[in-house]
C-alpha positions as a LaTeX table, in Angstrom:
\begin{tabular}{lrrr}
\hline
Residue & $x$ (\AA) & $y$ (\AA) & $z$ (\AA) \\
\hline
Unk1 & 36.81 & 35.64 & $-32.77$ \\
Unk2 & 39.00 & 32.86 & $-32.79$ \\
Unk3 & 39.36 & 32.66 & $-28.99$ \\
Unk4 & 35.51 & 32.72 & $-28.64$ \\
Unk5 & 35.08 & 29.61 & $-31.21$ \\
Unk6 & 37.51 & 27.52 & $-29.31$ \\
Unk7 & 35.82 & 28.20 & $-26.22$ \\
Unk8 & 32.57 & 26.94 & $-28.13$ \\
Unk9 & 34.34 & 23.99 & $-29.13$ \\
Unk10 & 35.71 & 23.12 & $-26.33$ \\
Unk11 & 32.51 & 23.41 & $-24.70$ \\
Unk12 & 30.58 & 21.34 & $-27.14$ \\
Unk13 & 33.02 & 18.84 & $-26.90$ \\
Unk14 & 32.43 & 17.93 & $-23.31$ \\
Unk15 & 28.84 & 19.22 & $-23.57$ \\
Unk16 & 27.18 & 17.98 & $-26.81$ \\
Unk17 & 25.79 & 14.93 & $-27.94$ \\
Unk18 & 27.64 & 13.05 & $-30.26$ \\
Unk19 & 30.41 & 10.06 & $-30.85$ \\
Unk20 & 33.44 & 10.17 & $-29.13$ \\
Unk21 & 35.31 & 10.52 & $-32.31$ \\
Unk22 & 33.59 & 13.50 & $-33.37$ \\
Unk23 & 34.62 & 14.78 & $-29.34$ \\
Unk24 & 37.91 & 14.29 & $-30.15$ \\
Unk25 & 38.02 & 15.55 & $-33.55$ \\
Unk26 & 36.49 & 19.08 & $-32.08$ \\
Unk27 & 39.21 & 18.91 & $-29.28$ \\
Unk28 & 41.99 & 18.42 & $-31.98$ \\
Unk29 & 40.25 & 21.15 & $-33.79$ \\
Unk30 & 40.48 & 23.19 & $-31.03$ \\
Unk31 & 44.09 & 22.63 & $-29.77$ \\
Unk32 & 44.96 & 23.34 & $-33.32$ \\
Unk33 & 43.13 & 26.78 & $-33.50$ \\
Unk34 & 45.41 & 28.16 & $-29.95$ \\
Unk35 & 48.47 & 26.76 & $-31.28$ \\
Unk36 & 51.17 & 29.68 & $-31.34$ \\
Unk37 & 51.67 & 29.92 & $-35.69$ \\
Unk38 & 54.93 & 31.91 & $-35.02$ \\
Unk39 & 57.77 & 30.54 & $-36.89$ \\
Unk40 & 60.29 & 29.15 & $-34.69$ \\
Unk41 & 64.58 & 29.91 & $-36.02$ \\
Unk42 & 67.34 & 27.65 & $-34.66$ \\
Unk43 & 68.71 & 30.66 & $-32.51$ \\
Unk44 & 66.78 & 33.54 & $-32.63$ \\
Unk45 & 69.40 & 35.70 & $-30.55$ \\
Unk46 & 70.58 & 39.69 & $-31.95$ \\
Unk47 & 73.77 & 39.01 & $-34.22$ \\
Unk48 & 72.56 & 35.58 & $-34.87$ \\
Unk49 & 72.78 & 34.17 & $-38.28$ \\
Unk50 & 69.49 & 32.20 & $-39.19$ \\
Unk51 & 68.11 & 31.02 & $-41.90$ \\
Unk52 & 64.25 & 30.35 & $-42.88$ \\
Unk53 & 63.06 & 27.42 & $-45.54$ \\
Unk54 & 59.47 & 28.26 & $-46.66$ \\
Unk55 & 57.45 & 27.20 & $-49.60$ \\
Unk56 & 55.40 & 30.79 & $-49.67$ \\
Unk57 & 59.50 & 32.12 & $-50.45$ \\
Unk58 & 59.44 & 30.24 & $-53.90$ \\
Unk59 & 60.70 & 33.28 & $-56.43$ \\
Unk60 & 60.92 & 35.42 & $-54.02$ \\
Unk61 & 64.24 & 35.45 & $-52.41$ \\
Unk62 & 66.44 & 37.52 & $-54.28$ \\
Unk63 & 66.71 & 41.65 & $-54.52$ \\
Unk64 & 64.94 & 41.47 & $-50.73$ \\
Unk65 & 65.12 & 43.32 & $-47.33$ \\
Unk66 & 63.96 & 42.16 & $-44.38$ \\
Unk67 & 63.01 & 43.44 & $-41.25$ \\
Unk68 & 62.02 & 41.92 & $-37.77$ \\
Unk69 & 59.90 & 43.71 & $-35.05$ \\
Unk70 & 60.29 & 46.81 & $-37.30$ \\
Unk71 & 63.93 & 46.46 & $-36.77$ \\
Unk72 & 66.34 & 45.90 & $-40.66$ \\
Unk73 & 68.70 & 42.92 & $-40.71$ \\
Unk74 & 71.80 & 42.47 & $-41.73$ \\
Unk75 & 73.52 & 39.65 & $-44.04$ \\
Unk76 & 70.22 & 38.92 & $-46.38$ \\
Unk77 & 70.92 & 36.68 & $-48.89$ \\
Unk78 & 69.28 & 34.22 & $-50.92$ \\
Unk79 & 70.28 & 30.48 & $-50.30$ \\
Unk80 & 67.69 & 28.67 & $-52.82$ \\
Unk81 & 64.54 & 29.43 & $-54.56$ \\
Unk82 & 62.55 & 28.70 & $-51.21$ \\
Unk83 & 65.40 & 29.79 & $-48.63$ \\
Unk84 & 67.41 & 33.18 & $-47.21$ \\
Unk85 & 69.75 & 33.86 & $-44.35$ \\
Unk86 & 70.17 & 37.18 & $-42.24$ \\
Unk87 & 71.37 & 38.45 & $-39.12$ \\
Unk88 & 68.72 & 38.89 & $-36.18$ \\
Unk89 & 68.34 & 42.76 & $-35.34$ \\
Unk90 & 68.64 & 44.00 & $-31.96$ \\
Unk91 & 65.34 & 44.75 & $-30.75$ \\
Unk92 & 65.21 & 47.20 & $-27.84$ \\
Unk93 & 62.97 & 46.60 & $-24.68$ \\
Unk94 & 62.36 & 42.95 & $-24.92$ \\
Unk95 & 63.92 & 40.85 & $-22.24$ \\
Unk96 & 61.82 & 37.98 & $-22.84$ \\
Unk97 & 61.13 & 35.49 & $-25.81$ \\
Unk98 & 58.42 & 37.09 & $-27.50$ \\
Unk99 & 56.64 & 36.78 & $-30.89$ \\
Unk100 & 57.65 & 39.74 & $-33.30$ \\
Unk101 & 56.34 & 40.49 & $-36.81$ \\
Unk102 & 58.78 & 39.62 & $-39.74$ \\
Unk103 & 58.49 & 41.06 & $-43.17$ \\
Unk104 & 60.51 & 40.13 & $-46.42$ \\
Unk105 & 59.99 & 43.22 & $-49.10$ \\
Unk106 & 60.86 & 43.46 & $-52.07$ \\
Unk107 & 61.32 & 46.83 & $-54.39$ \\
Unk108 & 59.17 & 48.14 & $-51.39$ \\
Unk109 & 56.47 & 45.91 & $-51.86$ \\
Unk110 & 55.68 & 42.97 & $-48.60$ \\
Unk111 & 56.06 & 39.47 & $-50.47$ \\
Unk112 & 56.07 & 37.51 & $-47.31$ \\
Unk113 & 55.03 & 38.28 & $-43.82$ \\
Unk114 & 54.63 & 36.43 & $-40.32$ \\
Unk115 & 55.93 & 36.21 & $-36.94$ \\
Unk116 & 59.47 & 35.01 & $-35.79$ \\
Unk117 & 60.05 & 34.06 & $-32.19$ \\
Unk118 & 63.13 & 36.64 & $-31.00$ \\
Unk119 & 65.29 & 35.27 & $-28.56$ \\
Unk120 & 66.92 & 38.20 & $-26.32$ \\
Unk121 & 70.32 & 38.36 & $-25.18$ \\
Unk122 & 69.65 & 39.03 & $-21.20$ \\
Unk123 & 73.13 & 40.12 & $-19.61$ \\
Unk124 & 72.96 & 38.23 & $-16.41$ \\
Unk125 & 75.62 & 39.29 & $-13.13$ \\
Unk126 & 77.60 & 36.23 & $-11.72$ \\
Unk127 & 77.99 & 35.74 & $-8.36$ \\
Unk128 & 74.53 & 37.46 & $-7.14$ \\
Unk129 & 70.91 & 36.60 & $-7.24$ \\
Unk130 & 68.85 & 37.60 & $-9.49$ \\
Unk131 & 65.35 & 37.05 & $-8.72$ \\
Unk132 & 63.70 & 37.30 & $-12.93$ \\
Unk133 & 62.14 & 33.46 & $-13.28$ \\
Unk134 & 62.77 & 32.83 & $-17.37$ \\
Unk135 & 60.10 & 30.54 & $-19.18$ \\
Unk136 & 60.70 & 28.05 & $-21.34$ \\
Unk137 & 59.09 & 25.22 & $-23.06$ \\
Unk138 & 59.39 & 22.34 & $-25.70$ \\
Unk139 & 58.71 & 24.28 & $-28.67$ \\
Unk140 & 60.35 & 27.47 & $-27.57$ \\
Unk141 & 62.91 & 25.96 & $-26.31$ \\
Unk142 & 65.92 & 27.96 & $-25.80$ \\
Unk143 & 66.88 & 31.03 & $-23.82$ \\
Unk144 & 70.38 & 32.96 & $-24.19$ \\
Unk145 & 72.59 & 34.78 & $-21.76$ \\
Unk146 & 75.42 & 36.67 & $-21.83$ \\
Unk147 & 77.88 & 37.39 & $-18.65$ \\
Unk148 & 80.79 & 38.71 & $-18.39$ \\
Unk149 & 83.60 & 35.48 & $-16.86$ \\
Unk150 & 86.96 & 35.88 & $-15.69$ \\
Unk151 & 89.23 & 33.28 & $-15.93$ \\
Unk152 & 88.72 & 30.63 & $-13.21$ \\
Unk153 & 86.22 & 28.01 & $-13.15$ \\
Unk154 & 82.55 & 29.09 & $-12.70$ \\
Unk155 & 79.57 & 27.00 & $-11.59$ \\
Unk156 & 75.89 & 27.33 & $-13.39$ \\
Unk157 & 72.87 & 26.18 & $-11.66$ \\
Unk158 & 69.18 & 26.12 & $-13.02$ \\
Unk159 & 66.58 & 25.33 & $-10.55$ \\
Unk160 & 63.02 & 25.31 & $-9.91$ \\
Unk161 & 61.65 & 23.10 & $-12.74$ \\
Unk162 & 60.92 & 19.93 & $-11.10$ \\
Unk163 & 59.72 & 18.04 & $-14.11$ \\
Unk164 & 61.77 & 19.54 & $-16.90$ \\
Unk165 & 65.08 & 18.20 & $-18.22$ \\
Unk166 & 67.17 & 21.38 & $-19.00$ \\
Unk167 & 70.76 & 21.37 & $-20.50$ \\
Unk168 & 73.49 & 24.34 & $-20.06$ \\
Unk169 & 76.04 & 25.13 & $-23.06$ \\
Unk170 & 77.76 & 27.94 & $-23.60$ \\
Unk171 & 80.23 & 29.58 & $-26.46$ \\
Unk172 & 82.65 & 32.31 & $-26.68$ \\
Unk173 & 81.64 & 33.93 & $-30.30$ \\
Unk174 & 78.16 & 35.17 & $-31.35$ \\
Unk175 & 77.80 & 32.45 & $-34.42$ \\
Unk176 & 80.13 & 30.00 & $-32.32$ \\
Unk177 & 78.72 & 26.31 & $-31.84$ \\
Unk178 & 77.09 & 26.00 & $-28.35$ \\
Unk179 & 79.16 & 23.56 & $-26.31$ \\
Unk180 & 77.45 & 21.22 & $-23.51$ \\
Unk181 & 78.65 & 20.91 & $-20.22$ \\
Unk182 & 75.30 & 20.18 & $-17.82$ \\
Unk183 & 73.48 & 17.62 & $-18.99$ \\
Unk184 & 73.31 & 14.97 & $-16.51$ \\
Unk185 & 70.30 & 15.36 & $-14.95$ \\
Unk186 & 66.55 & 14.07 & $-16.76$ \\
Unk187 & 64.39 & 16.68 & $-14.37$ \\
Unk188 & 65.23 & 18.63 & $-11.90$ \\
Unk189 & 68.13 & 21.73 & $-11.12$ \\
Unk190 & 70.96 & 21.17 & $-13.79$ \\
Unk191 & 74.49 & 22.39 & $-12.44$ \\
Unk192 & 77.71 & 22.07 & $-13.57$ \\
Unk193 & 81.23 & 23.87 & $-13.46$ \\
Unk194 & 83.62 & 24.76 & $-16.54$ \\
Unk195 & 86.67 & 26.58 & $-16.85$ \\
Unk196 & 86.00 & 29.76 & $-18.81$ \\
Unk197 & 88.66 & 32.74 & $-19.73$ \\
Unk198 & 88.17 & 36.58 & $-19.35$ \\
Unk199 & 85.46 & 38.32 & $-21.71$ \\
Unk200 & 82.19 & 37.51 & $-23.21$ \\
Unk201 & 80.83 & 34.43 & $-22.84$ \\
Unk202 & 77.20 & 33.26 & $-24.00$ \\
Unk203 & 75.11 & 30.64 & $-22.27$ \\
Unk204 & 72.20 & 28.88 & $-24.03$ \\
Unk205 & 69.53 & 27.12 & $-21.73$ \\
Unk206 & 68.01 & 24.59 & $-23.80$ \\
Unk207 & 64.36 & 22.81 & $-22.70$ \\
Unk208 & 65.42 & 18.95 & $-23.76$ \\
Unk209 & 62.21 & 17.29 & $-22.40$ \\
Unk210 & 59.65 & 17.74 & $-19.88$ \\
Unk211 & 57.12 & 19.81 & $-18.76$ \\
Unk212 & 57.09 & 23.44 & $-19.85$ \\
Unk213 & 58.80 & 25.69 & $-16.91$ \\
Unk214 & 59.67 & 28.38 & $-15.16$ \\
Unk215 & 63.17 & 28.64 & $-14.29$ \\
Unk216 & 65.70 & 30.14 & $-12.04$ \\
Unk217 & 69.43 & 30.75 & $-13.17$ \\
Unk218 & 72.73 & 30.89 & $-11.26$ \\
Unk219 & 76.34 & 31.59 & $-11.87$ \\
Unk220 & 78.78 & 31.91 & $-10.03$ \\
Unk221 & 83.33 & 31.93 & $-9.77$ \\
Unk222 & 83.41 & 33.33 & $-6.35$ \\
Unk223 & 81.76 & 33.07 & $-3.40$ \\
Unk224 & 78.21 & 34.37 & $-3.56$ \\
Unk225 & 76.35 & 37.62 & $-2.14$ \\
Unk226 & 73.55 & 35.66 & $-0.36$ \\
Unk227 & 69.50 & 36.16 & 0.32 \\
Unk228 & 70.55 & 34.27 & 3.51 \\
Unk229 & 73.27 & 33.29 & 5.96 \\
Unk230 & 73.83 & 31.34 & 8.84 \\
Unk231 & 77.01 & 30.16 & 11.02 \\
Unk232 & 77.28 & 26.28 & 12.00 \\
Unk233 & 79.09 & 24.67 & 14.46 \\
Unk234 & 80.98 & 21.95 & 14.41 \\
Unk235 & 82.82 & 19.79 & 17.56 \\
Unk236 & 81.12 & 22.43 & 19.56 \\
Unk237 & 82.85 & 25.49 & 18.03 \\
Unk238 & 80.59 & 27.93 & 17.03 \\
Unk239 & 82.79 & 29.71 & 14.71 \\
Unk240 & 84.70 & 27.31 & 12.03 \\
Unk241 & 81.39 & 27.35 & 9.29 \\
Unk242 & 78.85 & 29.87 & 8.07 \\
Unk243 & 76.84 & 29.62 & 5.32 \\
Unk244 & 75.99 & 32.18 & 2.44 \\
Unk245 & 72.54 & 30.90 & 0.12 \\
Unk246 & 72.23 & 32.84 & $-2.92$ \\
Unk247 & 68.56 & 32.30 & $-3.33$ \\
Unk248 & 66.51 & 34.20 & $-5.26$ \\
Unk249 & 65.16 & 37.59 & $-3.21$ \\
Unk250 & 66.62 & 40.66 & $-1.92$ \\
Unk251 & 70.45 & 40.42 & $-0.86$ \\
Unk252 & 70.79 & 40.25 & 3.03 \\
Unk253 & 72.94 & 42.60 & 5.13 \\
Unk254 & 73.37 & 39.88 & 7.65 \\
Unk255 & 75.78 & 37.58 & 5.92 \\
Unk256 & 78.95 & 35.21 & 6.98 \\
Unk257 & 80.84 & 38.19 & 7.23 \\
Unk258 & 78.68 & 39.93 & 9.91 \\
Unk259 & 77.68 & 36.97 & 11.41 \\
Unk260 & 81.07 & 35.82 & 12.00 \\
Unk261 & 82.45 & 39.29 & 12.87 \\
Unk262 & 81.85 & 39.43 & 16.44 \\
Unk263 & 84.59 & 36.11 & 16.61 \\
Unk264 & 87.02 & 37.28 & 14.80 \\
Unk265 & 88.41 & 34.02 & 13.06 \\
Unk266 & 90.40 & 33.78 & 9.65 \\
Unk267 & 88.65 & 32.38 & 6.98 \\
Unk268 & 90.63 & 29.62 & 5.48 \\
Unk269 & 88.89 & 28.73 & 2.43 \\
Unk270 & 84.83 & 29.40 & 0.26 \\
Unk271 & 83.45 & 26.16 & $-1.23$ \\
Unk272 & 80.60 & 27.30 & $-3.39$ \\
Unk273 & 78.10 & 24.68 & $-4.30$ \\
Unk274 & 75.00 & 23.79 & $-6.52$ \\
Unk275 & 72.13 & 22.18 & $-5.49$ \\
Unk276 & 68.11 & 21.66 & $-5.68$ \\
Unk277 & 67.72 & 25.25 & $-4.47$ \\
Unk278 & 70.54 & 26.90 & $-6.28$ \\
Unk279 & 74.12 & 28.06 & $-5.03$ \\
Unk280 & 75.42 & 28.29 & $-1.69$ \\
Unk281 & 78.97 & 29.35 & $-0.52$ \\
Unk282 & 80.66 & 27.49 & 2.63 \\
Unk283 & 82.77 & 29.37 & 4.60 \\
Unk284 & 85.62 & 27.94 & 6.21 \\
Unk285 & 87.56 & 28.85 & 9.58 \\
Unk286 & 90.74 & 28.57 & 10.70 \\
Unk287 & 91.87 & 28.39 & 14.51 \\
Unk288 & 90.39 & 26.76 & 17.55 \\
Unk289 & 88.33 & 23.58 & 16.05 \\
Unk290 & 88.55 & 25.19 & 13.09 \\
Unk291 & 90.06 & 24.40 & 9.91 \\
Unk292 & 93.33 & 25.06 & 7.56 \\
Unk293 & 93.16 & 25.74 & 3.59 \\
Unk294 & 94.01 & 22.30 & 2.60 \\
Unk295 & 91.34 & 20.73 & 4.82 \\
Unk296 & 89.15 & 22.94 & 3.36 \\
Unk297 & 89.81 & 22.72 & $-0.14$ \\
Unk298 & 89.78 & 18.53 & 0.23 \\
Unk299 & 86.33 & 18.71 & 2.08 \\
Unk300 & 84.83 & 20.48 & $-0.63$ \\
Unk301 & 85.95 & 18.86 & $-3.61$ \\
Unk302 & 85.93 & 15.34 & $-2.50$ \\
Unk303 & 83.22 & 13.38 & $-0.70$ \\
Unk304 & 82.26 & 12.91 & 2.94 \\
Unk305 & 83.57 & 16.21 & 4.26 \\
Unk306 & 80.34 & 17.76 & 4.62 \\
Unk307 & 79.88 & 19.41 & 1.31 \\
Unk308 & 77.48 & 18.98 & $-1.46$ \\
Unk309 & 77.66 & 17.95 & $-5.25$ \\
Unk310 & 81.58 & 17.86 & $-4.90$ \\
Unk311 & 82.49 & 17.27 & $-8.26$ \\
Unk312 & 80.79 & 20.21 & $-9.34$ \\
Unk313 & 81.90 & 22.51 & $-6.49$ \\
Unk314 & 84.58 & 25.40 & $-6.98$ \\
Unk315 & 86.87 & 26.12 & $-4.02$ \\
Unk316 & 88.96 & 29.55 & $-3.55$ \\
Unk317 & 91.73 & 29.63 & $-0.59$ \\
Unk318 & 90.41 & 32.95 & 1.24 \\
\hline
\end{tabular}
């Protein structure tokens, strides 16, 4: 019924004969009716401590239980007469930000009901392409991931969101303060590198401004597993450079290791750099017309050597 009424209002606003001000009012009403009404929490990911303030909670915040998406929340506490605190439970089989039922009960009776946005902690694979794209917008403006890091530099790269500004932060405990490290660009791909310690690391991608968007996320701490590869001649020598591009599709068996096998060169280094299409690993090889490890590292991390975004690149000496 709501959808039908909205349709009628929109059609009427363009086709009915009335004053322009009335047309604008109808459009605003239609937008209001179609706008999502679920509650957006500050965090909303499983294990996060969340605070909810609502005037409808006055006098209903003590001695209560909370369920989210049918799962019991822990850490339920009264903060004030209209504010509660709770720990977001894990809701199985939810892999996208989703509005789920939110219930507060007192003595077995429901005293508050609504929907809240649940943001799953999505396990993300580093060094390998992930075909899944994520959606994010100005209202539900956070996505959360978790990775298994090593003690090394890691390069992060979001891309595919040309007209939106996304920022990347990380934290190392479930309720830790997110540390921003990639927030340079106003729109388009966002990328940077950060030194991490071994263990579970939580990643937050935040919509800062611009259009609603879908985007891809790449993370690497070594050479990437590519979806496409190509060698490049340099000064006439056909076996001193080869590029592995991560992409988003299925991985390729015809990667640089396979492409270069016929030449039997010795790899002197790998430079993984970010860009508008995601991560690429530039493989350097020594030998006739080739590159030493020191020269490879210099051209990877300093401008002028043929790599890209050198300040955000990582280098491995093998």
